[in-house]
Amino acid sequence: MSKVRLSNVSKVYEDDILAVEGLDLTVEDGEFVVVVGPSGCGKSTTLRMVAGLETVSHGEISIGETVVNDVRPQDRNIAMVFQSYALYPHMSVRENMSFGLRLAGDDADEIQRRVDDAAEMLEISELLDDYPKQLSGGQQQRVALGRAIVRDPDVFLMDEPLSNLDAKLRTQMRTEIQRIQESLGVTTIYVTHDQTEAMTMADRIVILNDGKLQQVAPPEECYDEPNNEFVAGFIGSPSMNFFDVTVTRSNRGAHFESPAGEFTLGIDVPPGEYTFGVRPEDLTAEREGGYIDTIVDVVEPVGSDNYLYLKTTRSTSEVIARVESDFRPEVGGEIELGFDIEDIHLFDADGERMPVTELQMTDSA
Ligand code: ADP
């Protein structure tokens, strides 16, 4: 069993810098969890506490059934992969991959078998006699992964492992890491600032902001039902559009007044002030359940879609819409952007998500 559990974990650095605050998180045996959030939110600190590279200020971390707060990093049976590959330049690929095992005094035949197996899995068997300087960035990162795999750890800890690779290679390695993690079934905690990596790779995403946990959920749930405004804005690209709205009751549901326009939706919301959110991909160039009036500022074709950068007619608030590539409106022209009730998000004054319940309209009237 190699479940990883953090119970009310905090990290206070010198000068009272609170990097992680009261974090509760259980990573299940064999699970792939991606910790994501903006720079400085406490991702690396969290990972480094699990690795034993930072002390835990408050709370408890356990791996399997063992509380590891006072266990040395080398005794935790974890393997780390970093953004920098940290390969030894004077050692061949095989020597780099086997170094840890040789240091631990493992049997030479066993070491060879493990290195060969890992190299095959990573498709670097032909490179075993090469030296790091002969390898591309992507190949070096495979060697770094191989070095982690041969250790046969209880837990993989990965800190932005793909950040040094170009975009195409990064996409390819994402899939590869997922495949390897799945076939080895090793509990994995993966840190990134890139929400796309989190969305595409994770069984569950852990979202941090300012040292505090915002949400732990599968990717689709973070996208469809973000706990709060922060998660809503962080997950998804381009980011969700937000407007301040004032809601009053109307006989057809809730009437919204906002800098982006006025509309009535058949939903049940208590009157008050809210933040209204709708994703760029949920806006269409047709009136739907609700709509806002906008003026087209920039049309940016990205191949499969067009990104429209618009301003609301009322208030010149910025709006982004992601529409089909054959819809290419005139710059400066006015368009109505519609959205479905099921695609809207509402957040209260504290930024917490409000449930949106559709009213059952009867035709009897
Ligand atoms: P992330 O990985 O999300 O970018 P970090 O965990 O590196 O964030 O940092 C979280 C916070 O802790 C930041 O405010 C950072 O400046 C601070 N911090 C990180 N390492 C140290 C350190 N060794 N000493 C003091 N403050 C640190």
XYZ file of C-alpha atoms and ligand atoms in Angstrom:
392
model
C 0.000 0.000 0.000
C 1.420 3.374 -0.906
C -1.332 5.789 -0.242
C -0.001 9.274 0.570
C -1.858 11.237 3.199
C -1.367 14.845 4.276
C -3.285 15.783 7.417
C -3.601 19.478 8.241
C -0.124 20.117 6.845
C 1.354 23.605 7.039
C 4.735 25.001 6.116
C 6.052 28.185 7.639
C 9.381 29.393 6.257
C 11.619 31.920 7.963
C 10.138 35.394 8.459
C 6.711 33.806 9.005
C 6.153 33.067 5.308
C 3.149 30.740 5.306
C 3.725 28.714 2.136
C 1.171 25.936 2.771
C -1.763 26.237 5.138
C -3.698 23.362 6.715
C -3.581 21.066 3.695
C -5.655 17.882 3.868
C -5.152 15.512 0.977
C -5.232 11.754 0.437
C -3.666 10.362 -2.722
C -4.918 6.810 -3.233
C -2.670 3.878 -4.000
C -1.820 3.971 -7.714
C -3.510 7.307 -8.274
C -2.094 10.072 -10.528
C -2.684 13.402 -8.826
C -1.640 16.706 -10.379
C -1.065 19.672 -8.085
C -1.632 22.898 -9.977
C -1.809 26.604 -9.206
C -0.084 29.885 -9.970
C 3.553 30.522 -9.188
C 4.196 30.793 -5.450
C 0.992 28.978 -4.385
C 2.920 26.277 -2.500
C 3.083 23.409 -5.026
C 6.811 22.712 -4.794
C 6.803 23.154 -1.046
C 4.058 20.529 -0.765
C 5.951 18.093 -2.962
C 9.229 18.728 -1.165
C 7.599 18.027 2.188
C 6.357 14.662 0.884
C 9.888 13.984 -0.390
C 11.404 14.968 2.939
C 13.419 17.824 1.422
C 11.534 20.325 3.594
C 10.431 19.841 7.171
C 6.726 19.916 8.017
C 5.895 22.857 10.324
C 2.508 21.510 11.476
C 0.491 18.399 10.700
C 1.400 14.933 9.538
C 2.421 13.240 6.301
C 2.188 9.484 5.873
C 3.229 7.163 3.061
C 1.478 3.813 3.262
C 0.895 3.232 6.949
C 4.035 5.087 8.078
C 4.113 8.647 9.353
C 7.185 10.045 7.598
C 7.607 13.474 9.219
C 10.860 12.310 10.793
C 11.920 9.781 8.148
C 14.944 10.784 6.037
C 14.305 11.323 2.294
C 16.454 8.335 1.298
C 14.402 6.096 3.596
C 10.999 7.100 2.172
C 11.149 4.928 -0.973
C 10.108 7.755 -3.243
C 11.652 8.784 -6.569
C 11.713 12.370 -7.753
C 11.863 13.785 -11.261
C 12.698 17.459 -11.627
C 12.494 20.067 -14.347
C 16.273 20.003 -14.600
C 17.290 16.498 -15.581
C 20.272 16.493 -13.206
C 22.128 13.743 -15.090
C 25.792 13.093 -14.368
C 27.628 14.310 -17.502
C 30.577 11.914 -17.144
C 28.366 8.830 -16.848
C 26.680 6.933 -19.678
C 22.913 6.593 -19.778
C 23.176 3.105 -18.272
C 25.442 4.376 -15.494
C 23.130 7.304 -14.803
C 20.115 5.036 -14.577
C 21.814 2.451 -12.379
C 23.714 4.834 -10.118
C 21.208 4.831 -7.235
C 20.868 1.047 -7.292
C 24.646 0.549 -7.345
C 24.947 2.939 -4.421
C 22.370 0.872 -2.535
C 24.514 -2.218 -3.233
C 21.918 -4.073 -5.328
C 22.843 -7.226 -7.229
C 24.496 -6.437 -10.608
C 22.292 -8.799 -12.668
C 19.186 -7.388 -11.053
C 20.369 -3.840 -11.795
C 21.003 -4.708 -15.432
C 17.566 -6.298 -15.760
C 15.815 -3.294 -14.263
C 17.724 -0.787 -16.403
C 17.027 -2.808 -19.550
C 13.316 -3.051 -18.720
C 13.010 0.666 -17.981
C 14.992 1.582 -21.124
C 12.686 -0.559 -23.230
C 9.600 1.011 -21.684
C 11.012 4.480 -22.430
C 12.291 3.480 -25.887
C 15.863 4.479 -25.097
C 17.511 1.029 -25.307
C 19.740 2.234 -28.168
C 21.011 5.121 -26.071
C 22.279 3.166 -23.058
C 25.958 3.634 -23.979
C 25.602 7.317 -24.916
C 26.509 10.249 -22.700
C 24.056 13.020 -21.696
C 25.645 15.631 -23.977
C 24.880 13.405 -26.986
C 21.164 13.393 -26.151
C 18.329 15.792 -26.976
C 16.370 17.437 -24.153
C 13.547 14.959 -24.594
C 15.927 11.986 -24.451
C 17.590 13.376 -21.329
C 14.208 13.686 -19.672
C 13.494 10.036 -20.549
C 16.745 9.044 -18.850
C 15.727 11.046 -15.772
C 12.411 9.201 -15.783
C 14.230 5.904 -16.256
C 16.376 6.610 -13.240
C 13.194 7.086 -11.191
C 11.537 3.941 -12.592
C 14.444 1.559 -11.881
C 14.230 2.446 -8.204
C 10.814 0.727 -8.107
C 9.560 3.360 -5.632
C 6.305 3.465 -3.688
C 5.683 6.992 -4.926
C 6.775 9.137 -7.894
C 7.120 12.836 -7.180
C 7.430 14.990 -10.288
C 8.111 18.722 -10.193
C 7.396 20.437 -13.532
C 9.217 17.625 -15.379
C 8.213 18.811 -18.850
C 8.807 22.554 -18.536
C 12.116 22.512 -20.412
C 10.717 20.751 -23.466
C 9.270 22.383 -26.550
C 5.497 22.336 -27.021
C 5.284 19.321 -29.337
C 7.560 17.163 -27.226
C 5.735 18.209 -24.093
C 2.441 16.950 -25.505
C 4.069 13.682 -26.500
C 5.750 13.190 -23.115
C 2.489 13.898 -21.293
C 0.922 10.882 -22.945
C 4.052 8.840 -22.364
C 4.227 9.623 -18.641
C 0.556 8.744 -18.288
C 1.098 5.436 -20.074
C 4.081 4.540 -17.905
C 2.365 5.572 -14.687
C -0.665 3.511 -15.591
C 1.312 0.411 -16.474
C 3.479 0.629 -13.343
C 0.560 1.643 -11.110
C 2.824 3.747 -8.906
C 1.145 6.465 -6.822
C 2.193 9.743 -8.438
C 2.119 13.368 -7.349
C 2.901 15.681 -10.255
C 3.359 19.426 -9.871
C 2.766 21.930 -12.673
C 1.637 25.530 -13.193
C 0.077 24.464 -16.496
C -3.646 23.809 -16.263
C -3.623 21.939 -19.596
C -1.177 19.392 -18.169
C -3.393 19.039 -15.134
C -6.547 18.610 -17.228
C -5.043 16.067 -19.610
C -2.981 13.940 -17.223
C -4.648 13.793 -13.815
C -6.959 11.253 -12.248
C -7.670 14.071 -9.832
C -6.491 17.682 -9.809
C -5.446 19.439 -6.608
C -5.755 23.203 -7.028
C -3.859 25.468 -4.657
C -3.917 29.230 -4.337
C -1.924 31.208 -1.821
C -1.005 28.059 0.113
C -4.623 26.986 0.492
C -6.505 24.104 -1.064
C -9.228 25.270 -3.479
C -10.532 21.991 -4.888
C -9.635 18.330 -5.281
C -11.623 16.616 -8.025
C -11.370 14.861 -11.390
C -10.603 17.260 -14.269
C -14.146 17.358 -15.678
C -15.558 18.210 -12.277
C -13.105 21.094 -11.766
C -14.146 22.364 -15.192
C -17.920 21.859 -14.875
C -18.380 22.535 -11.193
C -15.558 24.756 -9.958
C -15.820 25.284 -6.191
C -15.115 28.971 -6.479
C -14.243 31.859 -8.752
C -10.521 31.171 -8.495
C -10.843 27.608 -9.807
C -13.313 28.755 -12.467
C -10.801 31.289 -13.766
C -7.770 29.049 -13.474
C -9.099 25.940 -15.214
C -9.935 26.346 -18.903
C -8.220 28.257 -21.669
C -8.963 31.009 -22.600
C -10.221 31.798 -19.099
C -13.844 32.118 -18.114
C -15.460 35.541 -18.657
C -16.695 37.193 -15.481
C -19.132 40.068 -14.902
C -20.578 41.669 -11.808
C -24.339 41.209 -11.832
C -27.291 42.358 -9.768
C -30.075 39.794 -9.589
C -33.701 40.645 -8.906
C -36.674 38.316 -9.039
C -38.946 38.375 -12.053
C -42.011 36.316 -12.851
C -39.933 34.386 -15.380
C -37.106 33.619 -12.985
C -34.117 35.779 -12.204
C -33.458 39.108 -13.878
C -29.783 39.946 -14.353
C -28.497 43.438 -14.743
C -24.834 43.813 -15.547
C -22.346 45.953 -17.410
C -22.614 43.317 -20.138
C -26.354 43.686 -20.593
C -29.691 42.690 -19.111
C -31.358 39.326 -19.406
C -33.800 37.072 -17.620
C -33.099 33.399 -17.026
C -35.491 30.710 -15.816
C -33.457 29.912 -12.741
C -33.949 30.179 -9.016
C -31.431 32.560 -7.432
C -31.928 34.698 -4.319
C -31.797 38.431 -5.194
C -28.384 39.993 -4.608
C -25.010 40.857 -6.058
C -23.013 38.085 -7.743
C -20.215 37.389 -10.143
C -21.531 35.825 -13.316
C -19.239 33.519 -15.298
C -19.443 31.977 -18.767
C -16.672 30.192 -20.636
C -15.508 31.452 -24.068
C -16.439 28.088 -25.616
C -19.981 28.314 -24.201
C -20.730 31.573 -26.010
C -22.337 31.352 -29.442
C -23.222 33.919 -32.050
C -26.912 33.254 -31.584
C -29.360 34.371 -28.955
C -29.926 31.498 -26.608
C -31.159 31.375 -22.999
C -29.435 34.668 -22.327
C -27.299 36.983 -24.385
C -24.995 39.953 -24.160
C -24.423 42.735 -26.688
C -20.861 43.126 -27.823
C -18.616 44.850 -30.339
C -15.924 42.839 -32.087
C -12.407 44.025 -31.325
C -10.102 41.326 -32.676
C -10.703 38.066 -34.557
C -7.941 35.563 -33.984
C -8.098 32.381 -36.050
C -6.382 29.435 -34.338
C -7.189 26.879 -37.037
C -9.902 24.744 -35.515
C -11.684 27.727 -33.961
C -11.715 31.502 -33.946
C -11.109 33.424 -30.772
C -13.145 36.617 -30.702
C -11.997 39.418 -28.445
C -14.958 41.689 -27.839
C -16.147 44.544 -25.683
C -19.606 44.781 -24.202
C -21.565 47.650 -25.775
C -22.720 48.971 -22.429
C -19.502 49.143 -20.507
C -16.591 48.092 -22.687
C -15.890 45.114 -20.373
C -13.738 42.601 -22.207
C -15.207 39.315 -23.379
C -13.598 36.382 -25.138
C -15.603 33.939 -27.233
C -14.373 30.782 -28.897
C -16.468 30.142 -31.979
C -16.350 27.951 -35.074
C -13.714 28.806 -37.651
C -16.267 29.686 -40.323
C -17.726 32.437 -38.149
C -15.558 35.459 -38.789
C -17.414 38.685 -37.940
C -16.310 42.174 -39.038
C -14.086 44.035 -36.612
C -16.115 46.902 -35.154
C -19.407 45.115 -35.878
C -21.995 44.455 -33.181
C -22.951 40.895 -32.302
C -25.147 39.257 -29.735
C -23.478 36.424 -27.879
C -25.827 33.839 -26.456
C -25.391 31.192 -23.795
C -27.352 28.299 -22.354
C -28.575 28.289 -18.789
C -26.680 25.072 -18.060
C -23.386 26.725 -19.015
C -23.514 29.674 -16.656
C -21.734 29.951 -13.315
C -22.600 32.190 -10.395
C -20.366 33.099 -7.475
C -21.343 34.845 -4.275
C -19.542 37.788 -2.646
C -16.951 35.386 -1.151
C -16.305 33.860 -4.567
C -18.011 30.559 -3.655
C -20.034 28.852 -6.357
C -23.824 29.205 -6.103
C -25.876 26.254 -7.288
C -27.997 27.198 -10.301
C -31.373 25.446 -10.374
C -33.449 25.681 -13.503
C -37.107 26.513 -12.942
C -39.622 24.043 -14.322
C -41.748 26.238 -16.569
C -45.289 25.028 -17.125
C -47.238 25.852 -20.265
C -50.584 25.946 -18.485
C -50.636 29.741 -18.119
P 5.194 27.111 -6.224
O 5.905 25.833 -6.340
O 3.691 26.970 -6.256
O 5.660 28.156 -7.205
P 6.595 27.367 -3.704
O 6.169 26.192 -2.932
O 7.923 27.322 -4.354
O 5.466 27.741 -4.774
O 6.558 28.660 -2.774
C 5.472 28.974 -1.932
C 5.802 30.225 -1.133
O 6.885 29.942 -0.235
C 6.264 31.403 -1.967
O 5.790 32.576 -1.349
C 7.778 31.319 -1.897
O 8.349 32.585 -2.043
C 7.979 30.785 -0.484
N 9.221 29.974 -0.367
C 9.520 28.877 -1.091
N 10.713 28.355 -0.692
C 11.146 29.160 0.311
C 12.331 29.160 1.165
N 13.249 28.202 1.037
N 12.428 30.140 2.078
C 11.476 31.091 2.212
N 10.369 31.149 1.449
C 10.195 30.198 0.520
